Amino acid sequence: MPQAYESLAEWFEYLNDDCDYPKWSQYFIEGLNRLGAGKKGLEVGCGSGAFCRALYKAGYAMTGADISLPMLDCARKRAAREGMNIPFVQADAVKLRSPEKFDFLLAPNDCYNYIPPEKLKTAFRRACDCLKKGGVFWLDVSSEYKLREKVANNIFADDRDEVTYLSFNALKENRVEMDVTLFVKEADGKFLRFDEAHTQYIHTEEALVQALDGAGFELIGVEGHLGSRKEKSDRLNVICKKR
């Protein structure tokens, strides 16, 4: 089965139009400003570039990185259409390297859920190497509560005129395996089918904080989605800085 985001890339932002990217982005912008994080940022797992574009509009010098070439292609096209000069580069978070140092590194919307627990500390060390001393590292993950109680052993569907999305999800120990199917409408009215596989790993708050500490970070705080209480939140925001 094809890998994650080979076919979904083009439709990702469209199918996630209910997540309120402007509000979500503003949450990061206000938080980075409050922390005095500086203006030069790297987004890891940038996908099609929604957060990079929002931060660019707010005056940040952004670079986007993602492992998926189809996602990066979408990111470049969307940024170019809006006249934005944002570099987008292919990078695996576990092997991340950069010739320059950034003021902050942002990794929203599940990037590190795609990394198995045994590689998490290595990925965090790579992130640390990309930051200036005192640089802010802000990641969010789908929480254990969300993955175990809402996503696992469930089916999700989104049926629209142009595309139908189906996700069949199964819990396997410390991960959720997702078989995703897209039916995309062609100009002649026929639908093409695309299938791809996603695996998201469950990371507890304790495991995240421990791995970050071992990778050279000092914890600033942990909160739920958009700054809400973290108990039974769908997302955990872990905010720290390089020692």
PDB file of N, CA and C in Angstrom, residues 7-101:
ATOM      1  N   SER A   7      -1.294  10.463  -1.887  1.00  0.00           N
ATOM      2  CA  SER A   7      -2.499  10.944  -2.567  1.00  0.00           C
ATOM      3  C   SER A   7      -3.251  11.988  -1.755  1.00  0.00           C
ATOM      4  N   LEU A   8      -3.123  11.908  -0.429  1.00  0.00           N
ATOM      5  CA  LEU A   8      -3.868  12.791   0.462  1.00  0.00           C
ATOM      6  C   LEU A   8      -3.350  14.217   0.447  1.00  0.00           C
ATOM      7  N   ALA A   9      -2.096  14.404   0.043  1.00  0.00           N
ATOM      8  CA  ALA A   9      -1.460  15.723   0.130  1.00  0.00           C
ATOM      9  C   ALA A   9      -2.305  16.830  -0.499  1.00  0.00           C
ATOM     10  N   GLU A  10      -2.762  16.600  -1.719  1.00  0.00           N
ATOM     11  CA  GLU A  10      -3.503  17.619  -2.452  1.00  0.00           C
ATOM     12  C   GLU A  10      -4.800  18.012  -1.744  1.00  0.00           C
ATOM     13  N   TRP A  11      -5.364  17.095  -0.968  1.00  0.00           N
ATOM     14  CA  TRP A  11      -6.667  17.306  -0.347  1.00  0.00           C
ATOM     15  C   TRP A  11      -6.587  17.603   1.143  1.00  0.00           C
ATOM     16  N   PHE A  12      -5.383  17.608   1.693  1.00  0.00           N
ATOM     17  CA  PHE A  12      -5.222  17.648   3.150  1.00  0.00           C
ATOM     18  C   PHE A  12      -5.857  18.890   3.781  1.00  0.00           C
ATOM     19  N   GLU A  13      -5.499  20.071   3.294  1.00  0.00           N
ATOM     20  CA  GLU A  13      -6.051  21.295   3.883  1.00  0.00           C
ATOM     21  C   GLU A  13      -7.557  21.396   3.642  1.00  0.00           C
ATOM     22  N   TYR A  14      -8.001  20.973   2.477  1.00  0.00           N
ATOM     23  CA  TYR A  14      -9.423  21.022   2.147  1.00  0.00           C
ATOM     24  C   TYR A  14     -10.233  20.161   3.109  1.00  0.00           C
ATOM     25  N   LEU A  15      -9.742  18.949   3.377  1.00  0.00           N
ATOM     26  CA  LEU A  15     -10.456  18.039   4.260  1.00  0.00           C
ATOM     27  C   LEU A  15     -10.321  18.418   5.732  1.00  0.00           C
ATOM     28  N   ASN A  16      -9.376  19.277   6.043  1.00  0.00           N
ATOM     29  CA  ASN A  16      -9.179  19.744   7.424  1.00  0.00           C
ATOM     30  C   ASN A  16      -9.660  21.179   7.610  1.00  0.00           C
ATOM     31  N   ASP A  17     -10.596  21.610   6.768  1.00  0.00           N
ATOM     32  CA  ASP A  17     -11.044  23.007   6.850  1.00  0.00           C
ATOM     33  C   ASP A  17     -11.832  23.312   8.122  1.00  0.00           C
ATOM     34  N   ASP A  18     -12.153  22.276   8.897  1.00  0.00           N
ATOM     35  CA  ASP A  18     -12.875  22.509  10.151  1.00  0.00           C
ATOM     36  C   ASP A  18     -11.954  22.705  11.346  1.00  0.00           C
ATOM     37  N   CYS A  19     -10.637  22.617  11.129  1.00  0.00           N
ATOM     38  CA  CYS A  19      -9.711  22.737  12.264  1.00  0.00           C
ATOM     39  C   CYS A  19      -9.370  24.184  12.588  1.00  0.00           C
ATOM     40  N   ASP A  20      -9.822  25.132  11.755  1.00  0.00           N
ATOM     41  CA  ASP A  20      -9.608  26.561  11.982  1.00  0.00           C
ATOM     42  C   ASP A  20      -8.114  26.907  12.038  1.00  0.00           C
ATOM     43  N   TYR A  21      -7.467  26.769  10.882  1.00  0.00           N
ATOM     44  CA  TYR A  21      -6.040  27.091  10.794  1.00  0.00           C
ATOM     45  C   TYR A  21      -5.711  28.516  11.255  1.00  0.00           C
ATOM     46  N   PRO A  22      -6.525  29.531  10.913  1.00  0.00           N
ATOM     47  CA  PRO A  22      -6.197  30.884  11.385  1.00  0.00           C
ATOM     48  C   PRO A  22      -6.124  30.986  12.912  1.00  0.00           C
ATOM     49  N   LYS A  23      -7.103  30.412  13.599  1.00  0.00           N
ATOM     50  CA  LYS A  23      -7.105  30.455  15.070  1.00  0.00           C
ATOM     51  C   LYS A  23      -5.952  29.648  15.636  1.00  0.00           C
ATOM     52  N   TRP A  24      -5.706  28.490  15.067  1.00  0.00           N
ATOM     53  CA  TRP A  24      -4.613  27.617  15.511  1.00  0.00           C
ATOM     54  C   TRP A  24      -3.271  28.316  15.314  1.00  0.00           C
ATOM     55  N   SER A  25      -3.096  28.947  14.158  1.00  0.00           N
ATOM     56  CA  SER A  25      -1.848  29.666  13.879  1.00  0.00           C
ATOM     57  C   SER A  25      -1.661  30.833  14.836  1.00  0.00           C
ATOM     58  N   GLN A  26      -2.733  31.557  15.113  1.00  0.00           N
ATOM     59  CA  GLN A  26      -2.649  32.704  16.018  1.00  0.00           C
ATOM     60  C   GLN A  26      -2.233  32.271  17.415  1.00  0.00           C
ATOM     61  N   TYR A  27      -2.660  31.109  17.825  1.00  0.00           N
ATOM     62  CA  TYR A  27      -2.242  30.547  19.117  1.00  0.00           C
ATOM     63  C   TYR A  27      -0.720  30.412  19.172  1.00  0.00           C
ATOM     64  N   PHE A  28      -0.118  29.892  18.093  1.00  0.00           N
ATOM     65  CA  PHE A  28       1.338  29.776  18.053  1.00  0.00           C
ATOM     66  C   PHE A  28       2.002  31.149  17.986  1.00  0.00           C
ATOM     67  N   ILE A  29       1.468  32.033  17.174  1.00  0.00           N
ATOM     68  CA  ILE A  29       2.052  33.372  17.021  1.00  0.00           C
ATOM     69  C   ILE A  29       2.076  34.117  18.353  1.00  0.00           C
ATOM     70  N   GLU A  30       0.958  34.095  19.053  1.00  0.00           N
ATOM     71  CA  GLU A  30       0.892  34.773  20.352  1.00  0.00           C
ATOM     72  C   GLU A  30       1.830  34.124  21.362  1.00  0.00           C
ATOM     73  N   GLY A  31       1.921  32.794  21.338  1.00  0.00           N
ATOM     74  CA  GLY A  31       2.801  32.097  22.260  1.00  0.00           C
ATOM     75  C   GLY A  31       4.273  32.361  21.982  1.00  0.00           C
ATOM     76  N   LEU A  32       4.658  32.340  20.727  1.00  0.00           N
ATOM     77  CA  LEU A  32       6.050  32.623  20.372  1.00  0.00           C
ATOM     78  C   LEU A  32       6.432  34.043  20.734  1.00  0.00           C
ATOM     79  N   ASN A  33       5.511  34.973  20.512  1.00  0.00           N
ATOM     80  CA  ASN A  33       5.758  36.369  20.882  1.00  0.00           C
ATOM     81  C   ASN A  33       5.918  36.508  22.391  1.00  0.00           C
ATOM     82  N   ARG A  34       5.058  35.835  23.133  1.00  0.00           N
ATOM     83  CA  ARG A  34       5.113  35.891  24.599  1.00  0.00           C
ATOM     84  C   ARG A  34       6.444  35.337  25.127  1.00  0.00           C
ATOM     85  N   LEU A  35       6.962  34.328  24.440  1.00  0.00           N
ATOM     86  CA  LEU A  35       8.221  33.704  24.853  1.00  0.00           C
ATOM     87  C   LEU A  35       9.446  34.461  24.352  1.00  0.00           C
ATOM     88  N   GLY A  36       9.232  35.475  23.505  1.00  0.00           N
ATOM     89  CA  GLY A  36      10.361  36.206  22.928  1.00  0.00           C
ATOM     90  C   GLY A  36      11.224  35.298  22.077  1.00  0.00           C
ATOM     91  N   ALA A  37      10.570  34.488  21.251  1.00  0.00           N
ATOM     92  CA  ALA A  37      11.261  33.411  20.550  1.00  0.00           C
ATOM     93  C   ALA A  37      12.117  33.856  19.368  1.00  0.00           C
ATOM     94  N   GLY A  38      11.998  35.100  18.936  1.00  0.00           N
ATOM     95  CA  GLY A  38      12.725  35.514  17.750  1.00  0.00           C
ATOM     96  C   GLY A  38      11.896  35.294  16.497  1.00  0.00           C
ATOM     97  N   LYS A  39      12.435  35.653  15.358  1.00  0.00           N
ATOM     98  CA  LYS A  39      11.650  35.678  14.129  1.00  0.00           C
ATOM     99  C   LYS A  39      12.051  34.646  13.079  1.00  0.00           C
ATOM    100  N   LYS A  40      13.104  33.895  13.339  1.00  0.00           N
ATOM    101  CA  LYS A  40      13.572  32.926  12.350  1.00  0.00           C
ATOM    102  C   LYS A  40      13.170  31.528  12.777  1.00  0.00           C
ATOM    103  N   GLY A  41      12.241  30.921  12.014  1.00  0.00           N
ATOM    104  CA  GLY A  41      11.691  29.661  12.461  1.00  0.00           C
ATOM    105  C   GLY A  41      11.748  28.544  11.434  1.00  0.00           C
ATOM    106  N   LEU A  42      11.793  27.319  11.934  1.00  0.00           N
ATOM    107  CA  LEU A  42      11.735  26.108  11.126  1.00  0.00           C
ATOM    108  C   LEU A  42      10.506  25.316  11.556  1.00  0.00           C
ATOM    109  N   GLU A  43       9.668  24.940  10.595  1.00  0.00           N
ATOM    110  CA  GLU A  43       8.557  24.058  10.896  1.00  0.00           C
ATOM    111  C   GLU A  43       8.887  22.666  10.384  1.00  0.00           C
ATOM    112  N   VAL A  44       8.895  21.696  11.286  1.00  0.00           N
ATOM    113  CA  VAL A  44       9.158  20.303  10.933  1.00  0.00           C
ATOM    114  C   VAL A  44       7.826  19.584  10.790  1.00  0.00           C
ATOM    115  N   GLY A  45       7.681  18.843   9.706  1.00  0.00           N
ATOM    116  CA  GLY A  45       6.388  18.236   9.407  1.00  0.00           C
ATOM    117  C   GLY A  45       5.419  19.295   8.917  1.00  0.00           C
ATOM    118  N   CYS A  46       5.897  20.150   8.018  1.00  0.00           N
ATOM    119  CA  CYS A  46       5.127  21.331   7.594  1.00  0.00           C
ATOM    120  C   CYS A  46       3.941  20.982   6.708  1.00  0.00           C
ATOM    121  N   GLY A  47       3.925  19.747   6.153  1.00  0.00           N
ATOM    122  CA  GLY A  47       2.818  19.375   5.285  1.00  0.00           C
ATOM    123  C   GLY A  47       2.683  20.327   4.112  1.00  0.00           C
ATOM    124  N   SER A  48       1.463  20.767   3.855  1.00  0.00           N
ATOM    125  CA  SER A  48       1.221  21.672   2.727  1.00  0.00           C
ATOM    126  C   SER A  48       1.449  23.132   3.075  1.00  0.00           C
ATOM    127  N   GLY A  49       1.998  23.391   4.258  1.00  0.00           N
ATOM    128  CA  GLY A  49       2.527  24.717   4.566  1.00  0.00           C
ATOM    129  C   GLY A  49       1.574  25.720   5.180  1.00  0.00           C
ATOM    130  N   ALA A  50       0.436  25.290   5.718  1.00  0.00           N
ATOM    131  CA  ALA A  50      -0.546  26.236   6.256  1.00  0.00           C
ATOM    132  C   ALA A  50       0.028  27.094   7.378  1.00  0.00           C
ATOM    133  N   PHE A  51       0.756  26.473   8.314  1.00  0.00           N
ATOM    134  CA  PHE A  51       1.311  27.233   9.436  1.00  0.00           C
ATOM    135  C   PHE A  51       2.477  28.110   8.980  1.00  0.00           C
ATOM    136  N   CYS A  52       3.289  27.608   8.066  1.00  0.00           N
ATOM    137  CA  CYS A  52       4.383  28.431   7.524  1.00  0.00           C
ATOM    138  C   CYS A  52       3.834  29.702   6.879  1.00  0.00           C
ATOM    139  N   ARG A  53       2.772  29.559   6.108  1.00  0.00           N
ATOM    140  CA  ARG A  53       2.200  30.723   5.436  1.00  0.00           C
ATOM    141  C   ARG A  53       1.616  31.710   6.450  1.00  0.00           C
ATOM    142  N   ALA A  54       0.961  31.211   7.467  1.00  0.00           N
ATOM    143  CA  ALA A  54       0.372  32.091   8.484  1.00  0.00           C
ATOM    144  C   ALA A  54       1.456  32.853   9.249  1.00  0.00           C
ATOM    145  N   LEU A  55       2.535  32.160   9.612  1.00  0.00           N
ATOM    146  CA  LEU A  55       3.612  32.834  10.343  1.00  0.00           C
ATOM    147  C   LEU A  55       4.369  33.803   9.446  1.00  0.00           C
ATOM    148  N   TYR A  56       4.517  33.455   8.175  1.00  0.00           N
ATOM    149  CA  TYR A  56       5.150  34.367   7.218  1.00  0.00           C
ATOM    150  C   TYR A  56       4.361  35.674   7.148  1.00  0.00           C
ATOM    151  N   LYS A  57       3.048  35.572   7.076  1.00  0.00           N
ATOM    152  CA  LYS A  57       2.196  36.772   7.035  1.00  0.00           C
ATOM    153  C   LYS A  57       2.349  37.613   8.294  1.00  0.00           C
ATOM    154  N   ALA A  58       2.682  36.950   9.403  1.00  0.00           N
ATOM    155  CA  ALA A  58       2.838  37.657  10.680  1.00  0.00           C
ATOM    156  C   ALA A  58       4.242  38.209  10.870  1.00  0.00           C
ATOM    157  N   GLY A  59       5.094  38.067   9.846  1.00  0.00           N
ATOM    158  CA  GLY A  59       6.415  38.680   9.908  1.00  0.00           C
ATOM    159  C   GLY A  59       7.556  37.745  10.260  1.00  0.00           C
ATOM    160  N   TYR A  60       7.298  36.448  10.272  1.00  0.00           N
ATOM    161  CA  TYR A  60       8.351  35.489  10.597  1.00  0.00           C
ATOM    162  C   TYR A  60       9.052  35.009   9.318  1.00  0.00           C
ATOM    163  N   ALA A  61      10.357  34.777   9.437  1.00  0.00           N
ATOM    164  CA  ALA A  61      11.137  34.191   8.345  1.00  0.00           C
ATOM    165  C   ALA A  61      11.095  32.681   8.522  1.00  0.00           C
ATOM    166  N   MET A  62      10.269  32.016   7.728  1.00  0.00           N
ATOM    167  CA  MET A  62      10.010  30.594   7.927  1.00  0.00           C
ATOM    168  C   MET A  62      10.704  29.713   6.894  1.00  0.00           C
ATOM    169  N   THR A  63      11.081  28.534   7.341  1.00  0.00           N
ATOM    170  CA  THR A  63      11.501  27.435   6.481  1.00  0.00           C
ATOM    171  C   THR A  63      10.639  26.233   6.839  1.00  0.00           C
ATOM    172  N   GLY A  64      10.172  25.518   5.829  1.00  0.00           N
ATOM    173  CA  GLY A  64       9.350  24.343   6.072  1.00  0.00           C
ATOM    174  C   GLY A  64      10.096  23.077   5.688  1.00  0.00           C
ATOM    175  N   ALA A  65       9.928  22.020   6.493  1.00  0.00           N
ATOM    176  CA  ALA A  65      10.567  20.735   6.210  1.00  0.00           C
ATOM    177  C   ALA A  65       9.545  19.618   6.366  1.00  0.00           C
ATOM    178  N   ASP A  66       9.587  18.658   5.467  1.00  0.00           N
ATOM    179  CA  ASP A  66       8.676  17.524   5.550  1.00  0.00           C
ATOM    180  C   ASP A  66       9.299  16.345   4.824  1.00  0.00           C
ATOM    181  N   ILE A  67       8.917  15.145   5.214  1.00  0.00           N
ATOM    182  CA  ILE A  67       9.450  13.945   4.566  1.00  0.00           C
ATOM    183  C   ILE A  67       8.713  13.630   3.275  1.00  0.00           C
ATOM    184  N   SER A  68       7.484  14.157   3.128  1.00  0.00           N
ATOM    185  CA  SER A  68       6.636  13.827   1.988  1.00  0.00           C
ATOM    186  C   SER A  68       6.848  14.783   0.824  1.00  0.00           C
ATOM    187  N   LEU A  69       7.321  14.264  -0.299  1.00  0.00           N
ATOM    188  CA  LEU A  69       7.514  15.098  -1.486  1.00  0.00           C
ATOM    189  C   LEU A  69       6.192  15.638  -2.040  1.00  0.00           C
ATOM    190  N   PRO A  70       5.108  14.850  -2.064  1.00  0.00           N
ATOM    191  CA  PRO A  70       3.836  15.415  -2.519  1.00  0.00           C
ATOM    192  C   PRO A  70       3.359  16.572  -1.639  1.00  0.00           C
ATOM    193  N   MET A  71       3.548  16.450  -0.324  1.00  0.00           N
ATOM    194  CA  MET A  71       3.176  17.545   0.565  1.00  0.00           C
ATOM    195  C   MET A  71       4.021  18.794   0.282  1.00  0.00           C
ATOM    196  N   LEU A  72       5.310  18.607   0.089  1.00  0.00           N
ATOM    197  CA  LEU A  72       6.200  19.741  -0.192  1.00  0.00           C
ATOM    198  C   LEU A  72       5.837  20.407  -1.512  1.00  0.00           C
ATOM    199  N   ASP A  73       5.459  19.616  -2.493  1.00  0.00           N
ATOM    200  CA  ASP A  73       5.035  20.172  -3.775  1.00  0.00           C
ATOM    201  C   ASP A  73       3.815  21.071  -3.590  1.00  0.00           C
ATOM    202  N   CYS A  74       2.854  20.603  -2.800  1.00  0.00           N
ATOM    203  CA  CYS A  74       1.668  21.430  -2.496  1.00  0.00           C
ATOM    204  C   CYS A  74       2.065  22.693  -1.743  1.00  0.00           C
ATOM    205  N   ALA A  75       2.981  22.551  -0.784  1.00  0.00           N
ATOM    206  CA  ALA A  75       3.407  23.701   0.019  1.00  0.00           C
ATOM    207  C   ALA A  75       4.044  24.774  -0.855  1.00  0.00           C
ATOM    208  N   ARG A  76       4.921  24.364  -1.769  1.00  0.00           N
ATOM    209  CA  ARG A  76       5.588  25.329  -2.648  1.00  0.00           C
ATOM    210  C   ARG A  76       4.586  26.041  -3.549  1.00  0.00           C
ATOM    211  N   LYS A  77       3.648  25.296  -4.107  1.00  0.00           N
ATOM    212  CA  LYS A  77       2.658  25.890  -5.009  1.00  0.00           C
ATOM    213  C   LYS A  77       1.758  26.871  -4.269  1.00  0.00           C
ATOM    214  N   ARG A  78       1.310  26.507  -3.072  1.00  0.00           N
ATOM    215  CA  ARG A  78       0.419  27.377  -2.319  1.00  0.00           C
ATOM    216  C   ARG A  78       1.135  28.658  -1.881  1.00  0.00           C
ATOM    217  N   ALA A  79       2.379  28.533  -1.453  1.00  0.00           N
ATOM    218  CA  ALA A  79       3.146  29.716  -1.055  1.00  0.00           C
ATOM    219  C   ALA A  79       3.412  30.621  -2.250  1.00  0.00           C
ATOM    220  N   ALA A  80       3.752  30.028  -3.379  1.00  0.00           N
ATOM    221  CA  ALA A  80       4.032  30.816  -4.587  1.00  0.00           C
ATOM    222  C   ALA A  80       2.798  31.569  -5.051  1.00  0.00           C
ATOM    223  N   ARG A  81       1.633  30.933  -4.965  1.00  0.00           N
ATOM    224  CA  ARG A  81       0.400  31.600  -5.374  1.00  0.00           C
ATOM    225  C   ARG A  81       0.114  32.840  -4.528  1.00  0.00           C
ATOM    226  N   GLU A  82       0.592  32.827  -3.282  1.00  0.00           N
ATOM    227  CA  GLU A  82       0.379  33.969  -2.399  1.00  0.00           C
ATOM    228  C   GLU A  82       1.591  34.902  -2.369  1.00  0.00           C
ATOM    229  N   GLY A  83       2.557  34.668  -3.254  1.00  0.00           N
ATOM    230  CA  GLY A  83       3.721  35.546  -3.345  1.00  0.00           C
ATOM    231  C   GLY A  83       4.647  35.461  -2.150  1.00  0.00           C
ATOM    232  N   MET A  84       4.748  34.302  -1.537  1.00  0.00           N
ATOM    233  CA  MET A  84       5.560  34.144  -0.328  1.00  0.00           C
ATOM    234  C   MET A  84       6.873  33.444  -0.637  1.00  0.00           C
ATOM    235  N   ASN A  85       7.946  33.983  -0.113  1.00  0.00           N
ATOM    236  CA  ASN A  85       9.277  33.410  -0.309  1.00  0.00           C
ATOM    237  C   ASN A  85       9.613  32.517   0.879  1.00  0.00           C
ATOM    238  N   ILE A  86       9.126  31.281   0.838  1.00  0.00           N
ATOM    239  CA  ILE A  86       9.344  30.324   1.918  1.00  0.00           C
ATOM    240  C   ILE A  86      10.094  29.116   1.362  1.00  0.00           C
ATOM    241  N   PRO A  87      11.303  28.833   1.844  1.00  0.00           N
ATOM    242  CA  PRO A  87      12.000  27.623   1.404  1.00  0.00           C
ATOM    243  C   PRO A  87      11.334  26.382   2.006  1.00  0.00           C
ATOM    244  N   PHE A  88      11.132  25.364   1.182  1.00  0.00           N
ATOM    245  CA  PHE A  88      10.605  24.094   1.651  1.00  0.00           C
ATOM    246  C   PHE A  88      11.586  22.994   1.268  1.00  0.00           C
ATOM    247  N   VAL A  89      11.992  22.175   2.248  1.00  0.00           N
ATOM    248  CA  VAL A  89      13.022  21.169   2.019  1.00  0.00           C
ATOM    249  C   VAL A  89      12.544  19.803   2.510  1.00  0.00           C
ATOM    250  N   GLN A  90      13.011  18.764   1.833  1.00  0.00           N
ATOM    251  CA  GLN A  90      12.671  17.421   2.287  1.00  0.00           C
ATOM    252  C   GLN A  90      13.591  17.023   3.425  1.00  0.00           C
ATOM    253  N   ALA A  91      12.999  16.520   4.500  1.00  0.00           N
ATOM    254  CA  ALA A  91      13.789  16.102   5.652  1.00  0.00           C
ATOM    255  C   ALA A  91      12.999  15.119   6.494  1.00  0.00           C
ATOM    256  N   ASP A  92      13.700  14.121   6.988  1.00  0.00           N
ATOM    257  CA  ASP A  92      13.161  13.161   7.944  1.00  0.00           C
ATOM    258  C   ASP A  92      13.481  13.699   9.333  1.00  0.00           C
ATOM    259  N   ALA A  93      12.488  13.819  10.200  1.00  0.00           N
ATOM    260  CA  ALA A  93      12.711  14.391  11.532  1.00  0.00           C
ATOM    261  C   ALA A  93      13.756  13.607  12.329  1.00  0.00           C
ATOM    262  N   VAL A  94      13.881  12.320  12.071  1.00  0.00           N
ATOM    263  CA  VAL A  94      14.857  11.505  12.796  1.00  0.00           C
ATOM    264  C   VAL A  94      16.278  11.760  12.299  1.00  0.00           C
ATOM    265  N   LYS A  95      16.420  12.282  11.076  1.00  0.00           N
ATOM    266  CA  LYS A  95      17.742  12.534  10.487  1.00  0.00           C
ATOM    267  C   LYS A  95      17.947  14.018  10.192  1.00  0.00           C
ATOM    268  N   LEU A  96      17.155  14.857  10.810  1.00  0.00           N
ATOM    269  CA  LEU A  96      17.132  16.284  10.511  1.00  0.00           C
ATOM    270  C   LEU A  96      18.503  16.943  10.714  1.00  0.00           C
ATOM    271  N   ARG A  97      18.920  17.714   9.723  1.00  0.00           N
ATOM    272  CA  ARG A  97      20.154  18.502   9.813  1.00  0.00           C
ATOM    273  C   ARG A  97      19.914  19.847   9.151  1.00  0.00           C
ATOM    274  N   SER A  98      20.596  20.863   9.642  1.00  0.00           N
ATOM    275  CA  SER A  98      20.484  22.178   9.025  1.00  0.00           C
ATOM    276  C   SER A  98      21.812  22.911   9.137  1.00  0.00           C
ATOM    277  N   PRO A  99      22.243  23.564   8.054  1.00  0.00           N
ATOM    278  CA  PRO A  99      23.487  24.334   8.103  1.00  0.00           C
ATOM    279  C   PRO A  99      23.338  25.629   8.903  1.00  0.00           C
ATOM    280  N   GLU A 100      22.101  26.028   9.166  1.00  0.00           N
ATOM    281  CA  GLU A 100      21.875  27.250   9.934  1.00  0.00           C
ATOM    282  C   GLU A 100      21.090  26.940  11.197  1.00  0.00           C
ATOM    283  N   LYS A 101      21.185  27.856  12.170  1.00  0.00           N
ATOM    284  CA  LYS A 101      20.484  27.703  13.438  1.00  0.00           C
ATOM    285  C   LYS A 101      19.253  28.611  13.460  1.00  0.00           C
TER     286      LYS A 101
END
